[in-house]
Every structure is written in C-alpha cells, then in structure tokens.
Amino acid sequence: MNHTPDPISFHMNQSCAEARERFIERMGEHMEMEGLPRIAGRLFGLLLVDPGTVSFSDLAERLGVSRGSISTNARLLEGKGLIERVAVDGERQDYFRLADRPFVNMVRGIAARMRETMTLIDDGCRDCGGPSVNPGILATRDFFAEAVENLEELAARLAERCGRENEQ
Amino acid sequence: MNHTPDPISFHMNQSCAEARERFIERMGEHMEMEGLPRIAGRLFGLLLVDPGTVSFSDLAERLGVSRGSISTNARLLEGKGLIERVAVDGERQDYFRLADRPFVNMVRGIAARMRETMTLIDDGCRDCGGPSVNPGILATRDFFAEAVENLEELAARLAERCGRENEQ
DNA sequence: ACGATCGTTTAATCAAGACTGAACGAAAGA
DNA sequence: TCTTTCGTTCAGTCTTGATTAAACGATCGT
C-alpha cells in the first residue's frame, strides 16, 4: 500500500490505460458509424485490447453497462464471428475472447452483404430487361461484382497472413 | 389515341413496370439496411432502372414523397457520387441521372473514413509511447492499413476502367 | 412590378432501435 | 429444499434520425 510506484512505469501504465480506454471508445464510435450498436463496438474493442478472456460480469462492469446489454451485444458479435464464448472449467460465468480471425470474418460479412446487393441488382437487370433499360445499371452490377471479388480477395489475404503468424 | 398497343409489347411494358416498382422498393429496403434513408435507396433505384434523366418534381411524384425529401436525399446521393444533377437547357427544373463514374468516389469516401479511424488509432499508439504497445491494437491498425490500401487499389482500378470505356 | 415555380431550409412529428431495469427460468452450492 | 448466481428476455424510456409541411429566398415569365 505505502509503496510509491516507479514514476516512469507508473506514467507508462497510466498513459497506456488511457490509450486503451480511448481505443475502446474509438472502436465504439467506429462500429456505430458502421451501423452496429455502440456497445457492441466497445465490447469488441475491449476484447481487442485485452489479450486474455474476460468474464460476462467483468464486461458489464468495465464497460459500465447493464448485463442485458452484454447479453444482446455479445450474442450479436458471436453471430458475426468476431468474438467467442468459452467455458471455464471451475466457473459458472461465461467468458469471452476474440474469435480466431475476427477481421477476416468481418470482411467476409461485408462481402456477403455486398453480394446480396449485387444479386438484387442482377435480378433487376433480368426482370426489367426491356428494350429501354438504363445502361448504367449494368455498370453498377459490374462494380458490385468487382467490389465483392476484391473484398473476398482481401479476406483471403488476411486469413493467409493470420495463419502464417499465429496459425489460429 | 384509339390505337390498341401491340399485346406482346404491352404485356412486356406492364410486367416491366411492375418489376421496376418492385426493384425500387427492394432497393429502398436494402439501402435502409445499409444505413441510408429509405428514400435515398428508392431514388437511386429509380434512376438505376429508368433510362435517361428524371426531373426533380417527377422524382417527388413517382416516389410519392415530399420535395423536401427529394432535395435532402438527392444531395446525399450526389455527395456520395452516385447520381448527378444536370441542367436541361430550356428547363428551370433540376434533372438527375446516374453518375458518370459511379462508385469510384464512393469507394474513395469509404477508404478516407477508414484511414481517418486508422490514424486515430495510430495516434493512440504513439501517445502510449513505449515499446510495449498492445498487440491487439497493433493488429487492428495493420488490418485498417491493409483494408485502406485495398480499397484505394479498387478505386484506382475502377477509375481506370471507367476512363477506358468512355474516356471521360 | 407581379405571380408562379423552382429548390432549400426549418420546426415539428413520428418511427426505429439502443439501452436499462426488473422479472424470469436454469443451474450450482448450501 | 432454499438461496444465490447466472444469462436471457421483455416492457418501458429515451435518443436518434427519417419524413413532412410550411415558410423562405431566388429565378423565370409576363
């Protein structure tokens, strides 16, 4: 208790902790911009910063939100393949950690949504294919096709790199 | 007036019109899912299937929305580089059509936003200073870097292809 | 000058969803 | 069995943002 911490490392830890907090908030804002609940983004950010597993109630406490919010948003992130729920032997609580390849799954999710858009436009091309169709719709379809291909390429590259580095 | 249309082409037009309506609505729902106003999606869908240019008030009438909504959402889509506002010589009204190089600017916009988030994370890393930057934050930063690079690559490819096809 | 028509803006309404707190059923430990 | 702790769910609150109608300034035609 009466131990004065080393001023340098104390300052380091201090600023590091602040940096982590900022990172978590930033991720919350970013994910909110992307259409997800802010709490989901903060939860993801917390698990990104925290190397180990974090318990359900720790999440609620550290993020300062209700257990209900943790339940909902954790399930959401699980569904997106960004985090994983793990059982700890002696413990009754659920624990969470980052999924194996969170960003790969994230990009794949985006690609899937875009592919949906593409097929929607594709159907439009086919059904509205009268003589007087706007040629712009064809270019649009091509764009989505290329974008989807591009994203899946990116996902593959990320997956490969991920596998090389720590074969998760 | 007393001209009975060719039954085949008449039926074509009929089903085509229905298909277009459906397409417009679906595009509205889809864009709503993507975080844009539904009207913006329907407006975009209308210009996708309709050849040529459509006037401001035609948009309002055909979509059954107020002129204010057209004003707001058309500006939004213009900002994203998806549609263009064109002046018709004899007309006072504004006319709209699909943008010449759709999506290039859109992709650039997405890339810019991601780059912004990335630099924010970067700053956070730097503030933390020491050699012991959180590995999770580093991985996130790297992911954003690669994603941004990837997007800008895609934008460049699209721009080039666009320029080849109609040398604008 | 006047009236009409254009697009924009603003205040107000309205719906969607994020978040919470309490209630609930399940499971573990006493 | 009783109590506690767990995660989920549901009703309710609250915020955000989409949409509209009306007011507005600008511009054209007369």
Short mmCIF file of C-alpha atoms (C1' of nucleotides) in Angstrom, two decimals:
data_model
loop_
_atom_site.label_atom_id
_atom_site.label_comp_id
_atom_site.label_asym_id
_atom_site.label_seq_id
_atom_site.Cartn_x
_atom_site.Cartn_y
_atom_site.Cartn_z
CA MET A 1 0.00 0.00 0.00
CA ASN A 2 2.58 2.50 1.11
CA HIS A 3 4.61 1.67 -1.92
CA THR A 4 5.25 4.52 -4.27
CA PRO A 5 5.31 3.19 -7.80
CA ASP A 6 8.23 3.88 -10.06
CA PRO A 7 7.30 7.23 -11.59
CA ILE A 8 8.29 6.25 -15.11
CA SER A 9 6.48 2.95 -15.33
CA PHE A 10 3.62 4.47 -13.44
CA HIS A 11 3.28 7.14 -16.05
CA MET A 12 3.64 4.48 -18.74
CA ASN A 13 0.88 2.37 -17.28
CA GLN A 14 -1.21 5.41 -16.77
CA SER A 15 -0.97 6.58 -20.36
CA CYS A 16 -1.32 3.03 -21.59
CA ALA A 17 -4.54 2.59 -19.66
CA GLU A 18 -5.79 5.87 -21.04
CA ALA A 19 -4.80 4.83 -24.53
CA ARG A 20 -6.73 1.59 -24.09
CA GLU A 21 -9.78 3.46 -22.92
CA ARG A 22 -9.56 5.80 -25.88
CA PHE A 23 -9.15 2.87 -28.21
CA ILE A 24 -12.25 1.22 -26.82
CA GLU A 25 -14.31 4.37 -27.20
CA ARG A 26 -12.95 4.93 -30.68
CA MET A 27 -13.92 1.43 -31.71
CA GLY A 28 -17.36 2.08 -30.31
CA GLU A 29 -17.76 5.18 -32.42
CA HIS A 30 -16.40 3.44 -35.49
CA MET A 31 -18.74 0.49 -35.23
CA GLU A 32 -21.62 2.85 -34.59
CA MET A 33 -20.71 4.61 -37.82
CA GLU A 34 -20.85 1.21 -39.47
CA GLY A 35 -24.37 0.62 -38.25
CA LEU A 36 -23.75 -1.52 -35.18
CA PRO A 37 -24.70 -0.61 -31.61
CA ARG A 38 -22.02 1.39 -29.88
CA ILE A 39 -21.82 -1.09 -27.01
CA ALA A 40 -21.03 -3.85 -29.48
CA GLY A 41 -18.13 -1.80 -30.78
CA ARG A 42 -16.83 -1.05 -27.31
CA LEU A 43 -17.11 -4.69 -26.32
CA PHE A 44 -15.16 -5.70 -29.38
CA GLY A 45 -12.58 -3.01 -28.65
CA LEU A 46 -12.20 -4.21 -25.08
CA LEU A 47 -11.52 -7.75 -26.19
CA LEU A 48 -9.10 -6.47 -28.81
CA VAL A 49 -7.10 -4.66 -26.15
CA ASP A 50 -7.35 -7.36 -23.52
CA PRO A 51 -5.29 -10.37 -24.55
CA GLY A 52 -6.99 -12.94 -22.35
CA THR A 53 -10.57 -13.94 -21.70
CA VAL A 54 -12.98 -11.66 -19.88
CA SER A 55 -15.95 -12.77 -17.86
CA PHE A 56 -19.52 -11.74 -18.56
CA SER A 57 -19.90 -9.59 -15.45
CA ASP A 58 -16.43 -8.08 -15.86
CA LEU A 59 -17.54 -6.90 -19.28
CA ALA A 60 -20.63 -5.29 -17.81
CA GLU A 61 -18.65 -3.61 -15.08
CA ARG A 62 -15.69 -2.42 -17.14
CA LEU A 63 -17.94 -1.02 -19.86
CA GLY A 64 -20.39 0.39 -17.33
CA VAL A 65 -23.46 -1.11 -18.99
CA SER A 66 -26.23 -3.45 -17.95
CA ARG A 67 -25.98 -7.23 -18.16
CA GLY A 68 -28.80 -7.19 -20.62
CA SER A 69 -26.74 -5.11 -22.99
CA ILE A 70 -23.81 -7.50 -22.65
CA SER A 71 -26.09 -10.43 -23.38
CA THR A 72 -27.55 -8.87 -26.50
CA ASN A 73 -24.37 -7.44 -27.96
CA ALA A 74 -22.21 -10.43 -27.14
CA ARG A 75 -24.68 -12.63 -28.99
CA LEU A 76 -24.57 -10.20 -31.90
CA LEU A 77 -20.78 -10.28 -32.08
CA GLU A 78 -20.77 -14.04 -31.73
CA GLY A 79 -23.07 -14.30 -34.71
CA LYS A 80 -20.70 -12.17 -36.74
CA GLY A 81 -17.79 -14.37 -35.78
CA LEU A 82 -15.92 -11.56 -34.08
CA ILE A 83 -15.81 -12.96 -30.56
CA GLU A 84 -16.15 -16.37 -28.95
CA ARG A 85 -17.84 -17.57 -25.81
CA VAL A 86 -15.73 -20.04 -23.89
CA ALA A 87 -16.48 -22.11 -20.82
CA VAL A 88 -14.00 -22.02 -17.97
CA ASP A 89 -13.91 -25.30 -16.08
CA GLY A 90 -14.45 -24.24 -12.48
CA GLU A 91 -16.53 -21.20 -13.33
CA ARG A 92 -20.24 -20.73 -13.76
CA GLN A 93 -19.85 -17.47 -15.63
CA ASP A 94 -19.46 -17.24 -19.38
CA TYR A 95 -16.14 -15.98 -20.60
CA PHE A 96 -15.39 -14.23 -23.86
CA ARG A 97 -12.37 -13.74 -26.04
CA LEU A 98 -11.59 -12.61 -29.55
CA ALA A 99 -12.56 -15.04 -32.26
CA ASP A 100 -9.81 -16.76 -34.13
CA ARG A 101 -9.76 -14.40 -37.07
CA PRO A 102 -12.05 -11.52 -36.25
CA PHE A 103 -11.12 -9.24 -39.10
CA VAL A 104 -11.31 -11.94 -41.69
CA ASN A 105 -14.84 -12.72 -40.62
CA MET A 106 -15.64 -9.04 -40.55
CA VAL A 107 -14.54 -8.55 -44.15
CA ARG A 108 -16.37 -11.70 -45.17
CA GLY A 109 -19.52 -10.33 -43.61
CA ILE A 110 -19.22 -7.09 -45.55
CA ALA A 111 -18.57 -9.04 -48.74
CA ALA A 112 -21.65 -11.14 -48.12
CA ARG A 113 -23.83 -8.06 -47.70
CA MET A 114 -22.46 -6.55 -50.88
CA ARG A 115 -23.04 -9.79 -52.74
CA GLU A 116 -26.64 -9.56 -51.63
CA THR A 117 -26.85 -6.10 -53.14
CA MET A 118 -25.29 -7.40 -56.32
CA THR A 119 -27.80 -10.19 -56.78
CA LEU A 120 -30.57 -7.70 -56.09
CA ILE A 121 -29.36 -5.55 -58.95
CA ASP A 122 -28.84 -8.65 -61.05
CA ASP A 123 -32.48 -9.58 -60.60
CA GLY A 124 -33.39 -6.05 -61.54
CA CYS A 125 -31.40 -6.33 -64.73
CA ARG A 126 -33.15 -9.54 -65.66
CA ASP A 127 -36.70 -8.58 -64.73
CA CYS A 128 -36.63 -5.05 -66.06
CA GLY A 129 -34.72 -6.12 -69.10
CA GLY A 130 -36.93 -4.41 -71.58
CA PRO A 131 -35.50 -2.61 -74.56
CA SER A 132 -35.11 0.65 -72.66
CA VAL A 133 -33.00 -0.21 -69.68
CA ASN A 134 -30.57 2.28 -68.31
CA PRO A 135 -27.14 1.04 -69.30
CA GLY A 136 -25.95 2.45 -66.00
CA ILE A 137 -27.48 -0.47 -64.18
CA LEU A 138 -25.16 -2.83 -65.99
CA ALA A 139 -22.13 -0.81 -64.96
CA THR A 140 -23.45 -0.77 -61.42
CA ARG A 141 -23.78 -4.52 -61.37
CA ASP A 142 -20.24 -4.86 -62.66
CA PHE A 143 -19.00 -2.57 -59.94
CA PHE A 144 -20.56 -4.65 -57.22
CA ALA A 145 -19.18 -7.81 -58.76
CA GLU A 146 -15.69 -6.37 -58.73
CA ALA A 147 -16.06 -4.97 -55.23
CA VAL A 148 -17.21 -8.31 -53.87
CA GLU A 149 -14.38 -10.11 -55.58
CA ASN A 150 -11.98 -7.56 -54.20
CA LEU A 151 -13.23 -7.97 -50.65
CA GLU A 152 -13.04 -11.74 -50.78
CA GLU A 153 -9.51 -11.39 -52.04
CA LEU A 154 -8.70 -9.18 -49.09
CA ALA A 155 -10.26 -11.69 -46.71
CA ALA A 156 -8.20 -14.46 -48.20
CA ARG A 157 -5.01 -12.45 -47.87
CA LEU A 158 -5.78 -11.58 -44.27
CA ALA A 159 -6.57 -15.20 -43.50
CA GLU A 160 -3.32 -16.35 -45.01
CA ARG A 161 -1.28 -13.82 -43.10
CA CYS A 162 -3.13 -14.66 -39.92
CA GLY A 163 -2.44 -18.32 -40.44
CA ARG A 164 1.25 -17.66 -41.02
CA GLU A 165 1.74 -15.52 -37.97
CA ASN A 166 -0.05 -17.44 -35.28
CA GLU A 167 -1.92 -20.20 -37.06
CA GLN A 168 -5.13 -19.55 -35.23
CA MET B 1 -55.39 7.60 -79.02
CA ASN B 2 -57.63 4.87 -80.35
CA HIS B 3 -54.59 2.81 -81.04
CA THR B 4 -54.54 -0.56 -79.36
CA PRO B 5 -50.96 -1.36 -78.40
CA ASP B 6 -49.28 -4.49 -79.57
CA PRO B 7 -50.35 -7.05 -76.97
CA ILE B 8 -46.93 -8.55 -76.59
CA SER B 9 -45.01 -5.35 -76.07
CA PHE B 10 -47.89 -4.09 -73.97
CA HIS B 11 -47.58 -7.05 -71.67
CA MET B 12 -43.86 -6.56 -71.64
CA ASN B 13 -44.25 -2.97 -70.56
CA GLN B 14 -46.78 -3.94 -67.97
CA SER B 15 -44.65 -6.56 -66.30
CA CYS B 16 -41.62 -4.40 -66.77
CA ALA B 17 -43.28 -1.56 -64.93
CA GLU B 18 -44.23 -3.88 -62.09
CA ALA B 19 -40.74 -5.29 -61.96
CA ARG B 20 -39.34 -1.80 -61.78
CA GLU B 21 -41.62 -0.87 -58.94
CA ARG B 22 -40.57 -3.95 -57.05
CA PHE B 23 -36.96 -3.24 -57.76
CA ILE B 24 -37.24 0.32 -56.49
CA GLU B 25 -38.87 -0.80 -53.26
CA ARG B 26 -36.33 -3.52 -52.71
CA MET B 27 -33.51 -1.09 -53.28
CA GLY B 28 -35.12 1.16 -50.71
CA GLU B 29 -35.27 -1.60 -48.13
CA HIS B 30 -31.77 -2.69 -48.90
CA MET B 31 -30.20 0.73 -48.60
CA GLU B 32 -32.12 1.21 -45.40
CA MET B 33 -30.49 -1.95 -44.13
CA GLU B 34 -27.17 -0.43 -45.12
CA GLY B 35 -27.80 2.63 -43.03
CA LEU B 36 -29.06 5.08 -45.64
CA PRO B 37 -32.52 6.65 -45.67
CA ARG B 38 -35.06 4.53 -47.47
CA ILE B 39 -35.96 7.34 -49.81
CA ALA B 40 -32.36 7.64 -50.89
CA GLY B 41 -32.39 3.97 -51.81
CA ARG B 42 -35.63 4.26 -53.74
CA LEU B 43 -34.37 7.33 -55.56
CA PHE B 44 -31.22 5.51 -56.52
CA GLY B 45 -33.22 2.51 -57.63
CA LEU B 46 -35.46 4.67 -59.77
CA LEU B 47 -32.51 6.18 -61.57
CA LEU B 48 -30.99 2.74 -61.96
CA VAL B 49 -33.90 1.35 -63.92
CA ASP B 50 -35.05 4.50 -65.64
CA PRO B 51 -33.16 5.38 -68.77
CA GLY B 52 -32.28 9.00 -69.27
CA THR B 53 -32.77 11.84 -66.83
CA VAL B 54 -35.66 12.42 -64.42
CA SER B 55 -36.83 15.82 -63.25
CA PHE B 56 -36.93 16.91 -59.62
CA SER B 57 -40.71 17.02 -59.38
CA ASP B 58 -41.12 13.78 -61.32
CA LEU B 59 -38.99 12.15 -58.67
CA ALA B 60 -41.21 13.51 -55.93
CA GLU B 61 -44.36 12.41 -57.70
CA ARG B 62 -43.22 8.98 -58.81
CA LEU B 63 -41.85 8.14 -55.38
CA GLY B 64 -44.79 9.73 -53.61
CA VAL B 65 -42.66 11.82 -51.26
CA SER B 66 -42.27 15.49 -50.48
CA ARG B 67 -40.00 17.82 -52.40
CA GLY B 68 -38.03 18.36 -49.24
CA SER B 69 -37.17 14.68 -49.10
CA ILE B 70 -36.05 14.75 -52.72
CA SER B 71 -33.88 17.76 -52.00
CA THR B 72 -32.22 16.18 -48.99
CA ASN B 73 -31.72 12.71 -50.39
CA ALA B 74 -30.65 13.84 -53.84
CA ARG B 75 -27.98 15.97 -52.22
CA LEU B 76 -26.92 12.99 -50.14
CA LEU B 77 -26.58 10.76 -53.20
CA GLU B 78 -24.79 13.49 -55.09
CA GLY B 79 -22.30 13.75 -52.24
CA LYS B 80 -21.65 10.04 -52.48
CA GLY B 81 -21.07 10.36 -56.21
CA LEU B 82 -23.91 8.01 -57.07
CA ILE B 83 -26.12 10.40 -59.04
CA GLU B 84 -25.61 13.64 -60.91
CA ARG B 85 -27.64 16.78 -61.20
CA VAL B 86 -27.77 18.04 -64.75
CA ALA B 87 -29.20 21.22 -66.22
CA VAL B 88 -31.55 20.91 -69.16
CA ASP B 89 -31.29 23.90 -71.48
CA GLY B 90 -34.86 25.05 -71.77
CA GLU B 91 -35.93 23.83 -68.34
CA ARG B 92 -35.93 25.50 -64.97
CA GLN B 93 -36.19 22.26 -63.09
CA ASP B 94 -33.18 20.23 -61.99
CA TYR B 95 -32.75 16.88 -63.65
CA PHE B 96 -30.99 13.83 -62.30
CA ARG B 97 -29.32 10.78 -63.74
CA LEU B 98 -26.88 8.12 -62.67
CA ALA B 99 -23.39 9.48 -62.19
CA ASP B 100 -20.88 9.02 -64.95
CA ARG B 101 -18.31 7.21 -62.87
CA PRO B 102 -20.44 5.84 -60.13
CA PHE B 103 -18.83 4.33 -57.08
CA VAL B 104 -15.30 5.45 -57.65
CA ASN B 105 -15.87 8.39 -55.38
CA MET B 106 -17.94 6.24 -53.08
CA VAL B 107 -15.12 3.79 -52.56
CA ARG B 108 -12.71 6.65 -52.07
CA GLY B 109 -15.01 8.05 -49.41
CA ILE B 110 -15.11 4.76 -47.54
CA ALA B 111 -11.35 4.49 -47.76
CA ALA B 112 -10.96 8.02 -46.44
CA ARG B 113 -13.19 7.30 -43.45
CA MET B 114 -11.28 4.13 -42.63
CA ARG B 115 -8.00 5.97 -42.98
CA GLU B 116 -9.25 8.51 -40.52
CA THR B 117 -10.08 5.85 -37.96
CA MET B 118 -6.70 4.29 -38.60
CA THR B 119 -4.78 7.47 -37.95
CA LEU B 120 -6.76 7.95 -34.76
CA ILE B 121 -5.65 4.52 -33.61
CA ASP B 122 -2.15 5.39 -34.71
CA ASP B 123 -2.16 8.48 -32.58
CA GLY B 124 -3.32 6.41 -29.66
CA CYS B 125 -0.41 4.05 -30.20
CA ARG B 126 2.05 6.92 -30.27
CA ASP B 127 0.68 8.52 -27.13
CA CYS B 128 1.14 5.24 -25.35
CA GLY B 129 4.71 5.74 -26.45
CA GLY B 130 6.71 2.87 -25.06
CA PRO B 131 7.79 -0.23 -26.90
CA SER B 132 5.04 -2.17 -25.18
CA VAL B 133 2.16 -1.22 -27.41
CA ASN B 134 -0.79 -3.51 -27.05
CA PRO B 135 -0.56 -6.26 -29.68
CA GLY B 136 -4.29 -6.23 -30.22
CA ILE B 137 -4.19 -2.55 -31.10
CA LEU B 138 -1.29 -3.13 -33.46
CA ALA B 139 -3.13 -5.93 -35.24
CA THR B 140 -6.15 -3.68 -35.59
CA ARG B 141 -4.03 -0.91 -37.01
CA ASP B 142 -2.47 -3.27 -39.52
CA PHE B 143 -5.86 -4.51 -40.55
CA PHE B 144 -7.09 -1.00 -41.20
CA ALA B 145 -3.94 -0.18 -43.12
CA GLU B 146 -4.36 -3.15 -45.41
CA ALA B 147 -8.07 -2.54 -45.86
CA VAL B 148 -7.49 1.09 -46.80
CA GLU B 149 -4.77 0.17 -49.25
CA ASN B 150 -7.02 -2.46 -50.73
CA LEU B 151 -9.90 -0.03 -51.15
CA GLU B 152 -7.76 2.61 -52.79
CA GLU B 153 -6.45 -0.01 -55.16
CA LEU B 154 -10.00 -0.92 -56.07
CA ALA B 155 -10.90 2.73 -56.61
CA ALA B 156 -7.92 3.21 -58.89
CA ARG B 157 -8.85 0.15 -60.93
CA LEU B 158 -12.43 1.31 -61.26
CA ALA B 159 -11.36 4.79 -62.29
CA GLU B 160 -9.03 3.43 -64.91
CA ARG B 161 -11.61 1.12 -66.36
CA CYS B 162 -14.17 3.89 -66.35
CA GLY B 163 -11.77 6.15 -68.18
CA ARG B 164 -11.02 3.46 -70.76
CA GLU B 165 -14.62 2.76 -71.56
CA ASN B 166 -15.90 6.25 -72.12
CA GLU B 167 -12.76 8.36 -71.87
CA GLN B 168 -14.19 10.94 -69.55
"C1'" DA C 1 -43.75 45.02 -60.92
"C1'" DC C 2 -46.19 40.79 -60.14
"C1'" DG C 3 -47.25 35.92 -59.74
"C1'" DA C 4 -45.69 31.34 -60.41
"C1'" DT C 5 -42.46 27.81 -59.90
"C1'" DC C 6 -38.23 26.24 -58.51
"C1'" DG C 7 -35.06 24.10 -54.60
"C1'" DT C 8 -33.75 24.69 -49.87
"C1'" DT C 9 -34.36 25.07 -45.09
"C1'" DT C 10 -36.54 24.65 -40.62
"C1'" DA C 11 -39.72 23.18 -36.97
"C1'" DA C 12 -42.46 19.53 -35.77
"C1'" DT C 13 -43.98 14.83 -35.95
"C1'" DC C 14 -43.10 10.16 -35.96
"C1'" DA C 15 -40.90 5.61 -36.02
"C1'" DA C 16 -36.82 2.64 -35.09
"C1'" DG C 17 -33.78 0.94 -32.09
"C1'" DA C 18 -30.35 1.35 -28.29
"C1'" DC C 19 -30.23 0.82 -23.56
"C1'" DT C 20 -31.93 -0.13 -18.96
"C1'" DG C 21 -34.09 -2.35 -15.03
"C1'" DA C 22 -36.86 -5.86 -13.45
"C1'" DA C 23 -38.75 -10.30 -13.95
"C1'" DC C 24 -37.84 -14.87 -15.25
"C1'" DG C 25 -36.11 -19.83 -15.63
"C1'" DA C 26 -31.99 -22.63 -15.11
"C1'" DA C 27 -28.26 -24.42 -12.65
"C1'" DA C 28 -24.96 -24.70 -8.87
"C1'" DG C 29 -23.91 -24.80 -3.81
"C1'" DA C 30 -25.63 -24.73 0.85
"C1'" DT D 1 -35.08 -27.52 -0.35
"C1'" DC D 2 -33.62 -22.92 -0.20
"C1'" DT D 3 -30.62 -19.41 -1.73
"C1'" DT D 4 -27.61 -17.43 -4.84
"C1'" DT D 5 -25.78 -16.51 -9.22
"C1'" DC D 6 -26.01 -16.94 -13.83
"C1'" DG D 7 -27.78 -15.39 -18.71
"C1'" DT D 8 -31.87 -14.23 -21.19
"C1'" DT D 9 -35.97 -11.77 -22.19
"C1'" DC D 10 -39.42 -8.23 -22.00
"C1'" DA D 11 -41.63 -3.77 -21.18
"C1'" DG D 12 -40.53 0.88 -20.91
"C1'" DT D 13 -37.66 5.05 -21.61
"C1'" DC D 14 -35.06 7.78 -24.33
"C1'" DT D 15 -32.31 9.24 -28.18
"C1'" DT D 16 -31.57 9.49 -32.98
"C1'" DG D 17 -32.85 10.33 -37.41
"C1'" DA D 18 -36.26 10.00 -41.30
"C1'" DT D 19 -40.04 12.46 -43.19
"C1'" DT D 20 -43.28 16.07 -43.87
"C1'" DA D 21 -45.50 20.58 -44.31
"C1'" DA D 22 -44.85 25.24 -44.33
"C1'" DA D 23 -42.05 29.24 -44.77
"C1'" DC D 24 -38.42 31.17 -47.37
"C1'" DG D 25 -35.38 33.35 -51.00
"C1'" DA D 26 -34.33 33.00 -55.82
"C1'" DT D 27 -35.42 32.96 -60.57
"C1'" DC D 28 -38.16 32.91 -64.63
"C1'" DG D 29 -42.09 34.56 -67.48
"C1'" DT D 30 -45.49 38.01 -68.08
#
